[in-house]
XYZ file of C-alpha atoms in Angstrom:
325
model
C -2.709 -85.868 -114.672
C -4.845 -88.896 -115.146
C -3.998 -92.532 -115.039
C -4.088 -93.026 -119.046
C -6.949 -93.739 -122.218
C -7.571 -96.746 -122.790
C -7.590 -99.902 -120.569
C -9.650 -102.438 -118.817
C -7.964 -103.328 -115.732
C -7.667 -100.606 -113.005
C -4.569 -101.280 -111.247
C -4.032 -100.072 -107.515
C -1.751 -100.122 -104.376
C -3.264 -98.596 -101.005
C -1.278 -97.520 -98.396
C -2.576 -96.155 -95.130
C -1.326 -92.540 -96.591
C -1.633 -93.117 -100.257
C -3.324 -94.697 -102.731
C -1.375 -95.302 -106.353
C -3.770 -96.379 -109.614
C -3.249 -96.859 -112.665
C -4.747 -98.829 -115.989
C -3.332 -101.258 -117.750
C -4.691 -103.060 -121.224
C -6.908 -105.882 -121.332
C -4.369 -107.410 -123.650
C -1.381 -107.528 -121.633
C 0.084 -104.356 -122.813
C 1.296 -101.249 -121.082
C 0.408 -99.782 -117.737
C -0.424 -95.857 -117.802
C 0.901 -93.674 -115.711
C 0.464 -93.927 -111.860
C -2.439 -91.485 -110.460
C -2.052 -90.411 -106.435
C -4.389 -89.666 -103.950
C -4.213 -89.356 -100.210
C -6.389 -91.524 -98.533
C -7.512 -88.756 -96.058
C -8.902 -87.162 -98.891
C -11.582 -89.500 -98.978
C -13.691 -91.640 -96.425
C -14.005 -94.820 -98.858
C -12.102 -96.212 -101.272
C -15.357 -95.920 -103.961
C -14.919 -92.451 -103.849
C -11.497 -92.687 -104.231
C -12.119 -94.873 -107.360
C -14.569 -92.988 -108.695
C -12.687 -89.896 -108.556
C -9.442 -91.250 -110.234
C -12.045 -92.613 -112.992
C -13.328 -89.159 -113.795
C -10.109 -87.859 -114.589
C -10.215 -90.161 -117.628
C -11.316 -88.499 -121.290
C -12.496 -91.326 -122.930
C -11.168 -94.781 -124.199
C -12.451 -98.249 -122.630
C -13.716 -97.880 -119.310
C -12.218 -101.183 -116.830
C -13.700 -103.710 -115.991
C -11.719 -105.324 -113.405
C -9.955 -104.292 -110.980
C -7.021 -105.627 -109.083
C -6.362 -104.241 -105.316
C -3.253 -104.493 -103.650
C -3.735 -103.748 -99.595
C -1.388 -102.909 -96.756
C -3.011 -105.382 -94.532
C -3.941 -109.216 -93.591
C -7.074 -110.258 -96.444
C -9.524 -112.670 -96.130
C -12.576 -113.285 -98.541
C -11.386 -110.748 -100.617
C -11.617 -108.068 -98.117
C -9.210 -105.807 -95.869
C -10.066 -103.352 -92.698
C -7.061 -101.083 -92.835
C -4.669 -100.816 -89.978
C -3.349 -97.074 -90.396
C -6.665 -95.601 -92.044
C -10.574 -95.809 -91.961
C -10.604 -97.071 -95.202
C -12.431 -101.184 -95.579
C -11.700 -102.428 -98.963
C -13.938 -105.133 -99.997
C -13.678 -106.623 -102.956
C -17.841 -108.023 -103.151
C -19.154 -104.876 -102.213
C -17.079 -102.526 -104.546
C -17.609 -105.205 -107.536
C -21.689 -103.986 -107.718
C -21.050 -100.828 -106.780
C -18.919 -100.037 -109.128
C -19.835 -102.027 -112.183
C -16.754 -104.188 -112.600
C -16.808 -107.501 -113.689
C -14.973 -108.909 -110.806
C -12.496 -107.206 -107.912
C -9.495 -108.947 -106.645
C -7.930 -107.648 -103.344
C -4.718 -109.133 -102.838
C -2.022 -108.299 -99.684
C 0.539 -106.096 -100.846
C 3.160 -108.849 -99.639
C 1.808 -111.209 -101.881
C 1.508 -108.585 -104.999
C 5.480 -108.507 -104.552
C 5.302 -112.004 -104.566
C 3.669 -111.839 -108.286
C 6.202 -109.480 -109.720
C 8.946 -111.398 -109.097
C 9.174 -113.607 -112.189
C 9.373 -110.475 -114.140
C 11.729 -108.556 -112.347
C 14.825 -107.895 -114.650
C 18.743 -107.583 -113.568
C 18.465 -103.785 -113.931
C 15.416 -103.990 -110.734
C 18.041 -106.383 -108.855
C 21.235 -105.678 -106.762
C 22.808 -109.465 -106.724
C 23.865 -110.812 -102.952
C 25.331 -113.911 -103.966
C 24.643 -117.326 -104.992
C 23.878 -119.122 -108.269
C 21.264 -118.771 -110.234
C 18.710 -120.557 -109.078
C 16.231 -123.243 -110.392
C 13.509 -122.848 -112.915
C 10.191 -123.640 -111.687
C 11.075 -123.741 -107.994
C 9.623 -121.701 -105.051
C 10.404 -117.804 -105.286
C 10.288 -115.954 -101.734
C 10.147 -112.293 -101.183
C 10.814 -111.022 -97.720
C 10.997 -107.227 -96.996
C 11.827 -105.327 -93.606
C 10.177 -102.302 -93.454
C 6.918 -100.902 -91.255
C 6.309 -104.510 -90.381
C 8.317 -107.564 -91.669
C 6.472 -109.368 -95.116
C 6.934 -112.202 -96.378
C 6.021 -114.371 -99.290
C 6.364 -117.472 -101.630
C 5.275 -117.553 -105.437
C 4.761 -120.920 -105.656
C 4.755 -122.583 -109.370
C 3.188 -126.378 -109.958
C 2.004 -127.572 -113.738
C 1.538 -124.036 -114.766
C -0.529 -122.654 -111.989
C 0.644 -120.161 -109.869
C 0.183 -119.447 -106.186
C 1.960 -116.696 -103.567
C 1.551 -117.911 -100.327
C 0.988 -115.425 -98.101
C 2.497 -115.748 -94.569
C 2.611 -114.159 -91.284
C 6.476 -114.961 -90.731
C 7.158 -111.975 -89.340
C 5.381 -113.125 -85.764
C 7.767 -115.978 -85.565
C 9.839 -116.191 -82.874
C 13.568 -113.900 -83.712
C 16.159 -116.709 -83.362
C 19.968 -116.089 -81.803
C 22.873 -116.857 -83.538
C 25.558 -116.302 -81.004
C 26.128 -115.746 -77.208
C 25.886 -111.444 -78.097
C 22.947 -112.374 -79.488
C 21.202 -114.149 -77.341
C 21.816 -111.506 -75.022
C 20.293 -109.149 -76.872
C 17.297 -111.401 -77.166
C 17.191 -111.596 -73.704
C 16.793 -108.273 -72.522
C 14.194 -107.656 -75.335
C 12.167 -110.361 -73.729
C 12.595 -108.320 -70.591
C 10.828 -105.667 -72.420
C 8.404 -107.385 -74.853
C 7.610 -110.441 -73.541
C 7.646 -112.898 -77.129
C 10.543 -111.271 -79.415
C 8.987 -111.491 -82.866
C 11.326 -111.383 -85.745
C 9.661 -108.370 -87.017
C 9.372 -106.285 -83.345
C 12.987 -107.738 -82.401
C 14.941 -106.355 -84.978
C 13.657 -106.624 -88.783
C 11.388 -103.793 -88.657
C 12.084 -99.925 -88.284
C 10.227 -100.461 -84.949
C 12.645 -103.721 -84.541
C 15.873 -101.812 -85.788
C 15.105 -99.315 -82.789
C 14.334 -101.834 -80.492
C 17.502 -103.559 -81.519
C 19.575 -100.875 -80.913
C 18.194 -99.987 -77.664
C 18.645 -103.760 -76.078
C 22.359 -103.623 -77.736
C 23.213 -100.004 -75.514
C 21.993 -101.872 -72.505
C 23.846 -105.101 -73.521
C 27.024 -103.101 -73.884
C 26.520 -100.920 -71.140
C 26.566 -97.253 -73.747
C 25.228 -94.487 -73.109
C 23.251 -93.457 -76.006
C 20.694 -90.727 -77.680
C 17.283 -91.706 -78.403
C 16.933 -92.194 -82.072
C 14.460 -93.696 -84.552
C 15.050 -96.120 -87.567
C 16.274 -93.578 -89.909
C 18.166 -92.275 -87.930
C 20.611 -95.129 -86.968
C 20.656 -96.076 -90.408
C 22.106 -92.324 -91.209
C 24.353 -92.467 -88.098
C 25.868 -96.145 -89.035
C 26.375 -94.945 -92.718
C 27.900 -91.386 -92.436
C 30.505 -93.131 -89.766
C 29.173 -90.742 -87.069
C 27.828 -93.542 -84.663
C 29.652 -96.746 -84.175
C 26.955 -97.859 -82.000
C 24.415 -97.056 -84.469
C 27.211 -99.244 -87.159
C 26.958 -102.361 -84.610
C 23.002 -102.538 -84.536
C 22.711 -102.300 -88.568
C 25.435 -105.172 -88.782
C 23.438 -107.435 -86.471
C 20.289 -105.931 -88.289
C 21.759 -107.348 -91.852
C 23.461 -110.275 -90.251
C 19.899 -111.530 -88.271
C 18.882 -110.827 -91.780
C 20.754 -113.531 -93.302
C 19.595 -115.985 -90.695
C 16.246 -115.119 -90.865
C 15.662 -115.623 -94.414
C 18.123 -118.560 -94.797
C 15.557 -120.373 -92.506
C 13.041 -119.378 -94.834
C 14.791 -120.218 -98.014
C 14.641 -124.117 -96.275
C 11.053 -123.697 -94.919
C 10.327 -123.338 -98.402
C 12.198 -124.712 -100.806
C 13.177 -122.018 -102.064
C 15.544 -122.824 -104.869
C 13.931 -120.346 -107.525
C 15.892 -117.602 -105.494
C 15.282 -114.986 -102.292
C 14.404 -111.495 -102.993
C 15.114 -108.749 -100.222
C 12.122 -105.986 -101.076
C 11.006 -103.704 -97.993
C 11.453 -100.260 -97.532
C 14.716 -100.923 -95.327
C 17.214 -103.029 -97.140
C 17.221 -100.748 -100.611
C 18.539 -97.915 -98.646
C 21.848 -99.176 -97.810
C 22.811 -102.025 -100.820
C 26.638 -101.386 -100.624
C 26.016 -101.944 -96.842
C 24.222 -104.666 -97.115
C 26.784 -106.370 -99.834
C 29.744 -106.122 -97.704
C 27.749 -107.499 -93.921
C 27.504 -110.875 -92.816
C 23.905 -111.418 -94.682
C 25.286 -113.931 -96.789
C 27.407 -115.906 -94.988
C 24.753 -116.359 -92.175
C 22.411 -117.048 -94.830
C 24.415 -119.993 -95.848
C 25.111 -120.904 -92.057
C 22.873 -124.148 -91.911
C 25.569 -126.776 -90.500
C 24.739 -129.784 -93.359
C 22.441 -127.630 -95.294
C 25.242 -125.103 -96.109
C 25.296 -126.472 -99.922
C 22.063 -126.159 -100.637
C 22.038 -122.510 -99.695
C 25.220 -121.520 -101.302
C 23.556 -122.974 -104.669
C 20.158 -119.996 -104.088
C 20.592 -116.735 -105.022
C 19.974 -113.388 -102.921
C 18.830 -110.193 -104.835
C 17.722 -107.280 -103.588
C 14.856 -105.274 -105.171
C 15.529 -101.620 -105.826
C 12.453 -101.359 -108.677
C 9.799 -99.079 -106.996
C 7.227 -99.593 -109.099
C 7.300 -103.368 -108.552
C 3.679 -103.820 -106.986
C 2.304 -102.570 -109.991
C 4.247 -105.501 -111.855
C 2.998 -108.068 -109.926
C -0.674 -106.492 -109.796
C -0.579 -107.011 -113.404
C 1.092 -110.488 -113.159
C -1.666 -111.693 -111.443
C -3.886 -109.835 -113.662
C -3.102 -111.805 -116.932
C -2.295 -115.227 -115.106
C -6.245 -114.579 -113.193
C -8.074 -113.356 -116.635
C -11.229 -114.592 -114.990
Protein backbone atom coordinates (compact mmCIF):
# COMPACT_ATOMS: atom_id res chain seq x y z
CA UNK A 1 0.00 0.00 0.00
CA UNK A 2 1.28 3.46 -0.61
CA UNK A 3 2.09 6.22 1.77
CA UNK A 4 -1.25 8.35 0.98
CA UNK A 5 -2.72 11.22 -1.92
CA UNK A 6 -2.12 14.21 -1.25
CA UNK A 7 0.74 15.95 0.66
CA UNK A 8 3.80 18.04 0.42
CA UNK A 9 6.11 16.95 3.00
CA UNK A 10 7.61 13.40 2.68
CA UNK A 11 8.15 12.23 6.07
CA UNK A 12 10.86 9.46 6.87
CA UNK A 13 12.75 7.45 9.60
CA UNK A 14 15.85 5.23 8.40
CA UNK A 15 17.06 2.58 10.24
CA UNK A 16 20.03 0.47 9.28
CA UNK A 17 17.23 -2.39 8.40
CA UNK A 18 14.30 -0.26 7.54
CA UNK A 19 13.24 2.67 6.20
CA UNK A 20 9.49 4.07 7.31
CA UNK A 21 7.86 7.13 4.96
CA UNK A 22 5.12 8.65 4.91
CA UNK A 23 3.35 12.20 3.71
CA UNK A 24 1.96 14.54 5.61
CA UNK A 25 -0.04 17.97 4.42
CA UNK A 26 1.53 21.12 3.74
CA UNK A 27 -1.05 22.57 6.07
CA UNK A 28 -0.40 20.86 9.18
CA UNK A 29 -2.91 18.19 8.75
CA UNK A 30 -2.75 14.44 8.82
CA UNK A 31 0.11 12.07 8.18
CA UNK A 32 -0.76 9.04 5.70
CA UNK A 33 -0.06 5.88 6.36
CA UNK A 34 3.56 4.62 6.99
CA UNK A 35 5.20 2.90 3.72
CA UNK A 36 8.27 0.18 4.52
CA UNK A 37 11.14 -0.74 2.75
CA UNK A 38 14.26 -2.63 3.64
CA UNK A 39 17.19 -0.79 3.12
CA UNK A 40 19.00 -3.82 1.50
CA UNK A 41 16.60 -3.53 -1.08
CA UNK A 42 18.23 -0.64 -2.37
CA UNK A 43 21.89 0.78 -2.64
CA UNK A 44 20.79 4.60 -2.06
CA UNK A 45 18.34 6.18 -0.36
CA UNK A 46 17.16 8.12 -3.93
CA UNK A 47 16.09 4.99 -5.08
CA UNK A 48 14.50 4.24 -2.10
CA UNK A 49 12.63 7.61 -2.40
CA UNK A 50 11.86 7.36 -5.67
CA UNK A 51 10.37 4.08 -5.39
CA UNK A 52 8.03 4.88 -2.38
CA UNK A 53 7.01 8.03 -4.66
CA UNK A 54 5.81 5.86 -7.50
CA UNK A 55 3.50 4.05 -5.49
CA UNK A 56 1.54 7.31 -5.26
CA UNK A 57 -1.72 7.80 -7.81
CA UNK A 58 -1.90 11.27 -7.95
CA UNK A 59 -2.53 14.30 -5.56
CA UNK A 60 0.34 16.99 -4.76
CA UNK A 61 3.63 15.70 -5.24
CA UNK A 62 6.17 16.97 -1.89
CA UNK A 63 8.21 19.24 -1.85
CA UNK A 64 10.17 18.88 1.19
CA UNK A 65 11.32 16.41 2.82
CA UNK A 66 12.24 15.80 6.40
CA UNK A 67 14.89 12.83 7.23
CA UNK A 68 15.22 11.33 10.42
CA UNK A 69 18.75 9.15 10.62
CA UNK A 70 20.09 6.49 12.94
CA UNK A 71 23.38 8.18 13.16
CA UNK A 72 25.66 11.33 14.29
CA UNK A 73 24.67 14.43 11.38
CA UNK A 74 26.58 17.14 10.41
CA UNK A 75 25.82 19.66 7.48
CA UNK A 76 22.82 18.00 6.89
CA UNK A 77 24.33 14.75 6.08
CA UNK A 78 24.72 11.11 7.68
CA UNK A 79 27.12 7.97 6.59
CA UNK A 80 25.19 5.13 8.14
CA UNK A 81 26.70 2.93 10.76
CA UNK A 82 24.75 -0.49 10.13
CA UNK A 83 24.16 0.02 6.22
CA UNK A 84 25.80 1.43 2.96
CA UNK A 85 23.33 3.87 2.74
CA UNK A 86 24.89 8.11 2.90
CA UNK A 87 22.00 10.35 3.30
CA UNK A 88 22.73 13.80 2.33
CA UNK A 89 20.46 16.22 2.52
CA UNK A 90 22.30 18.84 -0.49
CA UNK A 91 22.73 16.20 -2.81
CA UNK A 92 19.21 14.52 -2.61
CA UNK A 93 17.56 18.22 -2.58
CA UNK A 94 18.62 18.58 -6.69
CA UNK A 95 18.29 15.30 -7.32
CA UNK A 96 15.18 14.93 -6.39
CA UNK A 97 13.43 18.20 -7.00
CA UNK A 98 12.50 19.21 -3.48
CA UNK A 99 12.51 22.49 -2.30
CA UNK A 100 14.74 21.88 0.59
CA UNK A 101 15.83 18.42 2.65
CA UNK A 102 16.28 18.39 6.31
CA UNK A 103 18.20 15.39 7.86
CA UNK A 104 17.83 15.40 11.41
CA UNK A 105 19.32 12.50 14.11
CA UNK A 106 16.68 10.29 15.06
CA UNK A 107 17.51 11.26 18.84
CA UNK A 108 16.75 14.65 18.20
CA UNK A 109 13.38 13.83 16.04
CA UNK A 110 12.21 12.29 19.54
CA UNK A 111 13.27 15.32 20.94
CA UNK A 112 10.59 17.27 18.59
CA UNK A 113 7.68 15.05 19.39
CA UNK A 114 7.72 15.53 22.76
CA UNK A 115 5.56 18.62 23.22
CA UNK A 116 2.87 16.72 21.54
CA UNK A 117 2.98 13.58 23.14
CA UNK A 118 -0.42 12.99 24.98
CA UNK A 119 -1.08 11.00 28.47
CA UNK A 120 -2.38 8.02 26.46
CA UNK A 121 1.66 7.84 24.66
CA UNK A 122 2.98 8.23 28.44
CA UNK A 123 3.38 5.72 31.37
CA UNK A 124 3.90 8.40 34.43
CA UNK A 125 7.18 7.62 36.83
CA UNK A 126 6.62 10.20 39.24
CA UNK A 127 6.96 13.74 39.93
CA UNK A 128 4.90 16.89 39.30
CA UNK A 129 4.09 18.27 36.42
CA UNK A 130 6.60 20.12 35.28
CA UNK A 131 7.17 23.75 34.03
CA UNK A 132 5.90 25.36 30.91
CA UNK A 133 8.49 26.59 28.69
CA UNK A 134 11.41 24.84 30.36
CA UNK A 135 13.97 22.34 28.89
CA UNK A 136 12.34 18.88 27.77
CA UNK A 137 14.97 15.86 27.68
CA UNK A 138 14.45 12.57 26.05
CA UNK A 139 16.87 9.82 26.87
CA UNK A 140 16.34 6.24 25.51
CA UNK A 141 18.45 2.94 26.17
CA UNK A 142 18.35 0.84 23.43
CA UNK A 143 21.13 -0.21 20.51
CA UNK A 144 23.17 2.68 21.79
CA UNK A 145 22.14 5.16 24.59
CA UNK A 146 20.35 8.73 22.99
CA UNK A 147 19.88 11.51 24.36
CA UNK A 148 18.30 14.87 23.86
CA UNK A 149 17.01 18.37 24.99
CA UNK A 150 14.11 20.39 23.19
CA UNK A 151 15.09 23.51 24.20
CA UNK A 152 12.31 26.48 24.07
CA UNK A 153 13.49 30.45 24.27
CA UNK A 154 10.98 33.43 22.89
CA UNK A 155 9.24 31.02 20.67
CA UNK A 156 12.07 29.35 18.92
CA UNK A 157 12.76 25.97 19.32
CA UNK A 158 15.97 23.96 19.46
CA UNK A 159 16.79 19.96 20.38
CA UNK A 160 20.13 19.76 21.33
CA UNK A 161 21.59 16.90 20.26
CA UNK A 162 24.20 15.20 22.53
CA UNK A 163 26.58 12.43 22.69
CA UNK A 164 25.80 11.63 26.52
CA UNK A 165 25.90 8.29 26.10
CA UNK A 166 30.05 8.34 25.92
CA UNK A 167 30.12 9.90 29.30
CA UNK A 168 31.74 8.28 31.81
CA UNK A 169 28.91 5.48 33.81
CA UNK A 170 29.02 6.88 37.39
CA UNK A 171 28.74 4.47 40.77
CA UNK A 172 26.32 4.91 43.21
CA UNK A 173 27.35 2.50 45.88
CA UNK A 174 30.30 0.25 47.01
CA UNK A 175 28.37 -2.95 44.67
CA UNK A 176 28.56 -0.62 42.22
CA UNK A 177 31.62 0.55 42.01
CA UNK A 178 32.66 -2.87 41.91
CA UNK A 179 30.95 -3.59 39.11
CA UNK A 180 32.49 -0.59 37.45
CA UNK A 181 35.62 -1.85 38.26
CA UNK A 182 35.86 -5.03 36.71
CA UNK A 183 34.22 -3.53 33.53
CA UNK A 184 37.19 -1.26 33.36
CA UNK A 185 39.19 -4.44 33.56
CA UNK A 186 37.50 -5.35 30.42
CA UNK A 187 36.80 -2.09 28.52
CA UNK A 188 39.13 0.21 29.51
CA UNK A 189 36.68 3.79 29.79
CA UNK A 190 33.09 2.43 31.03
CA UNK A 191 30.73 4.57 28.98
CA UNK A 192 27.27 4.93 30.28
CA UNK A 193 25.93 3.45 27.20
CA UNK A 194 28.67 0.23 26.88
CA UNK A 195 28.52 -0.10 30.87
CA UNK A 196 25.10 -0.82 31.34
CA UNK A 197 22.34 1.42 29.46
CA UNK A 198 22.51 -0.30 26.26
CA UNK A 199 21.46 -3.96 25.23
CA UNK A 200 25.26 -4.31 24.64
CA UNK A 201 25.62 -2.50 28.28
CA UNK A 202 22.73 -4.64 29.93
CA UNK A 203 24.94 -7.76 28.85
CA UNK A 204 27.97 -6.35 29.85
CA UNK A 205 26.35 -5.48 33.11
CA UNK A 206 25.31 -8.68 33.85
CA UNK A 207 28.43 -10.35 33.02
CA UNK A 208 30.73 -7.96 35.46
CA UNK A 209 27.81 -8.59 38.22
CA UNK A 210 28.39 -12.86 37.87
CA UNK A 211 32.03 -12.15 38.35
CA UNK A 212 31.35 -9.58 41.15
CA UNK A 213 29.23 -12.16 42.92
CA UNK A 214 31.21 -14.99 42.16
CA UNK A 215 27.85 -17.02 39.95
CA UNK A 216 28.13 -19.20 37.71
CA UNK A 217 26.06 -18.22 34.86
CA UNK A 218 24.80 -19.00 31.05
CA UNK A 219 25.76 -16.76 28.37
CA UNK A 220 22.82 -14.69 27.42
CA UNK A 221 22.03 -11.58 25.38
CA UNK A 222 19.85 -8.45 26.26
CA UNK A 223 16.60 -10.02 25.64
CA UNK A 224 17.23 -12.56 27.15
CA UNK A 225 17.95 -11.34 30.76
CA UNK A 226 15.19 -9.11 30.42
CA UNK A 227 12.85 -12.42 29.81
CA UNK A 228 14.75 -14.33 32.54
CA UNK A 229 14.40 -11.31 35.27
CA UNK A 230 10.63 -10.95 34.31
CA UNK A 231 9.27 -14.58 34.11
CA UNK A 232 11.10 -15.06 37.76
CA UNK A 233 13.30 -17.79 36.18
CA UNK A 234 16.73 -15.99 36.83
CA UNK A 235 17.37 -14.07 39.95
CA UNK A 236 20.64 -13.17 38.62
CA UNK A 237 19.22 -11.99 35.49
CA UNK A 238 16.42 -9.91 38.26
CA UNK A 239 19.64 -8.26 40.02
CA UNK A 240 21.29 -6.86 36.70
CA UNK A 241 17.79 -5.27 35.40
CA UNK A 242 17.38 -3.63 38.98
CA UNK A 243 20.83 -2.03 38.81
CA UNK A 244 20.02 -1.52 34.99
CA UNK A 245 16.73 0.70 36.06
CA UNK A 246 18.32 1.96 39.21
CA UNK A 247 21.79 3.34 37.16
CA UNK A 248 18.90 4.55 35.14
CA UNK A 249 17.62 6.87 37.61
CA UNK A 250 21.06 8.23 38.31
CA UNK A 251 21.96 8.66 35.00
CA UNK A 252 19.22 10.76 33.88
CA UNK A 253 18.77 12.62 37.23
CA UNK A 254 22.29 14.02 36.36
CA UNK A 255 20.94 14.97 33.20
CA UNK A 256 17.71 16.45 34.34
CA UNK A 257 20.42 19.08 36.36
CA UNK A 258 22.87 19.31 33.39
CA UNK A 259 19.99 20.71 31.78
CA UNK A 260 17.56 22.28 33.45
CA UNK A 261 15.30 20.20 32.80
CA UNK A 262 12.16 21.30 34.55
CA UNK A 263 9.74 20.84 31.43
CA UNK A 264 9.98 17.02 32.37
CA UNK A 265 12.27 13.66 31.43
CA UNK A 266 10.99 11.28 28.95
CA UNK A 267 12.36 7.55 28.99
CA UNK A 268 11.97 6.54 24.97
CA UNK A 269 14.45 3.67 23.71
CA UNK A 270 13.69 0.41 22.67
CA UNK A 271 14.56 -1.01 26.30
CA UNK A 272 12.61 0.73 28.97
CA UNK A 273 8.91 0.25 27.15
CA UNK A 274 9.31 -3.40 27.48
CA UNK A 275 9.13 -3.75 31.10
CA UNK A 276 6.94 -0.39 32.50
CA UNK A 277 5.45 -2.25 35.56
CA UNK A 278 9.16 -3.16 36.16
CA UNK A 279 10.40 -0.16 35.76
CA UNK A 280 7.51 1.60 38.10
CA UNK A 281 8.17 -0.47 41.04
CA UNK A 282 12.65 -0.24 40.82
CA UNK A 283 14.68 2.23 42.37
CA UNK A 284 14.59 4.64 39.07
CA UNK A 285 12.93 7.21 40.89
CA UNK A 286 14.26 7.44 44.02
CA UNK A 287 17.88 7.50 42.59
CA UNK A 288 16.65 9.96 40.25
CA UNK A 289 15.83 12.24 43.06
CA UNK A 290 19.15 11.19 44.95
CA UNK A 291 21.07 14.60 44.50
CA UNK A 292 22.03 15.37 48.33
CA UNK A 293 20.70 19.39 48.29
CA UNK A 294 19.28 19.12 44.89
CA UNK A 295 16.75 16.41 45.99
CA UNK A 296 13.78 19.16 45.76
CA UNK A 297 14.31 20.24 42.66
CA UNK A 298 14.10 16.76 41.23
CA UNK A 299 11.18 15.56 43.16
CA UNK A 300 9.29 18.75 41.58
CA UNK A 301 10.25 17.08 37.45
CA UNK A 302 8.33 14.57 36.15
CA UNK A 303 9.45 11.05 34.62
CA UNK A 304 7.30 9.51 31.76
CA UNK A 305 7.98 6.88 29.80
CA UNK A 306 7.12 6.77 26.05
CA UNK A 307 5.24 3.73 24.85
CA UNK A 308 3.85 5.70 21.41
CA UNK A 309 5.70 3.92 18.49
CA UNK A 310 4.99 6.08 16.01
CA UNK A 311 6.53 9.02 17.89
CA UNK A 312 9.43 9.92 15.32
CA UNK A 313 6.97 10.57 12.88
CA UNK A 314 5.42 13.21 15.43
CA UNK A 315 8.33 14.98 15.94
CA UNK A 316 9.41 14.78 12.10
CA UNK A 317 6.36 16.70 11.57
CA UNK A 318 6.93 19.00 14.62
CA UNK A 319 9.84 20.20 13.18
CA UNK A 320 8.22 20.27 9.91
CA UNK A 321 5.62 23.06 10.70
CA UNK A 322 7.89 24.94 13.35
CA UNK A 323 10.91 24.86 10.10
CA UNK A 324 8.24 25.86 7.17
CA UNK A 325 11.26 27.24 5.38
Amino acid sequence: MGIGKTGNILLADIGGTNARFALSQHDGGQTGPIDYVKVADFPTVREAIVEVLARETGGEPPRRAVLAVAGPVTNNRCVMTNSPWVIDGNELQPALGFDSVHVLNDFEVVAWSLPALQAADLIPLGGQDGLPGEPLLVVGPGTGFGVSCLVERHGARLAVVTEAGHATLPAENEREERVIACLRRRLGHVSIERGALSGSGLQSLYEALAEVDGAQVPQRDAAAITKAALDGSCAHSRATLKMFCATLGSVTGNLAVTFGARGGVYIAGGIAPRFPEFLAASAFRARFEAKGRFQDYLRNIPTRLVTRPDASFLGLKMFANHNPD
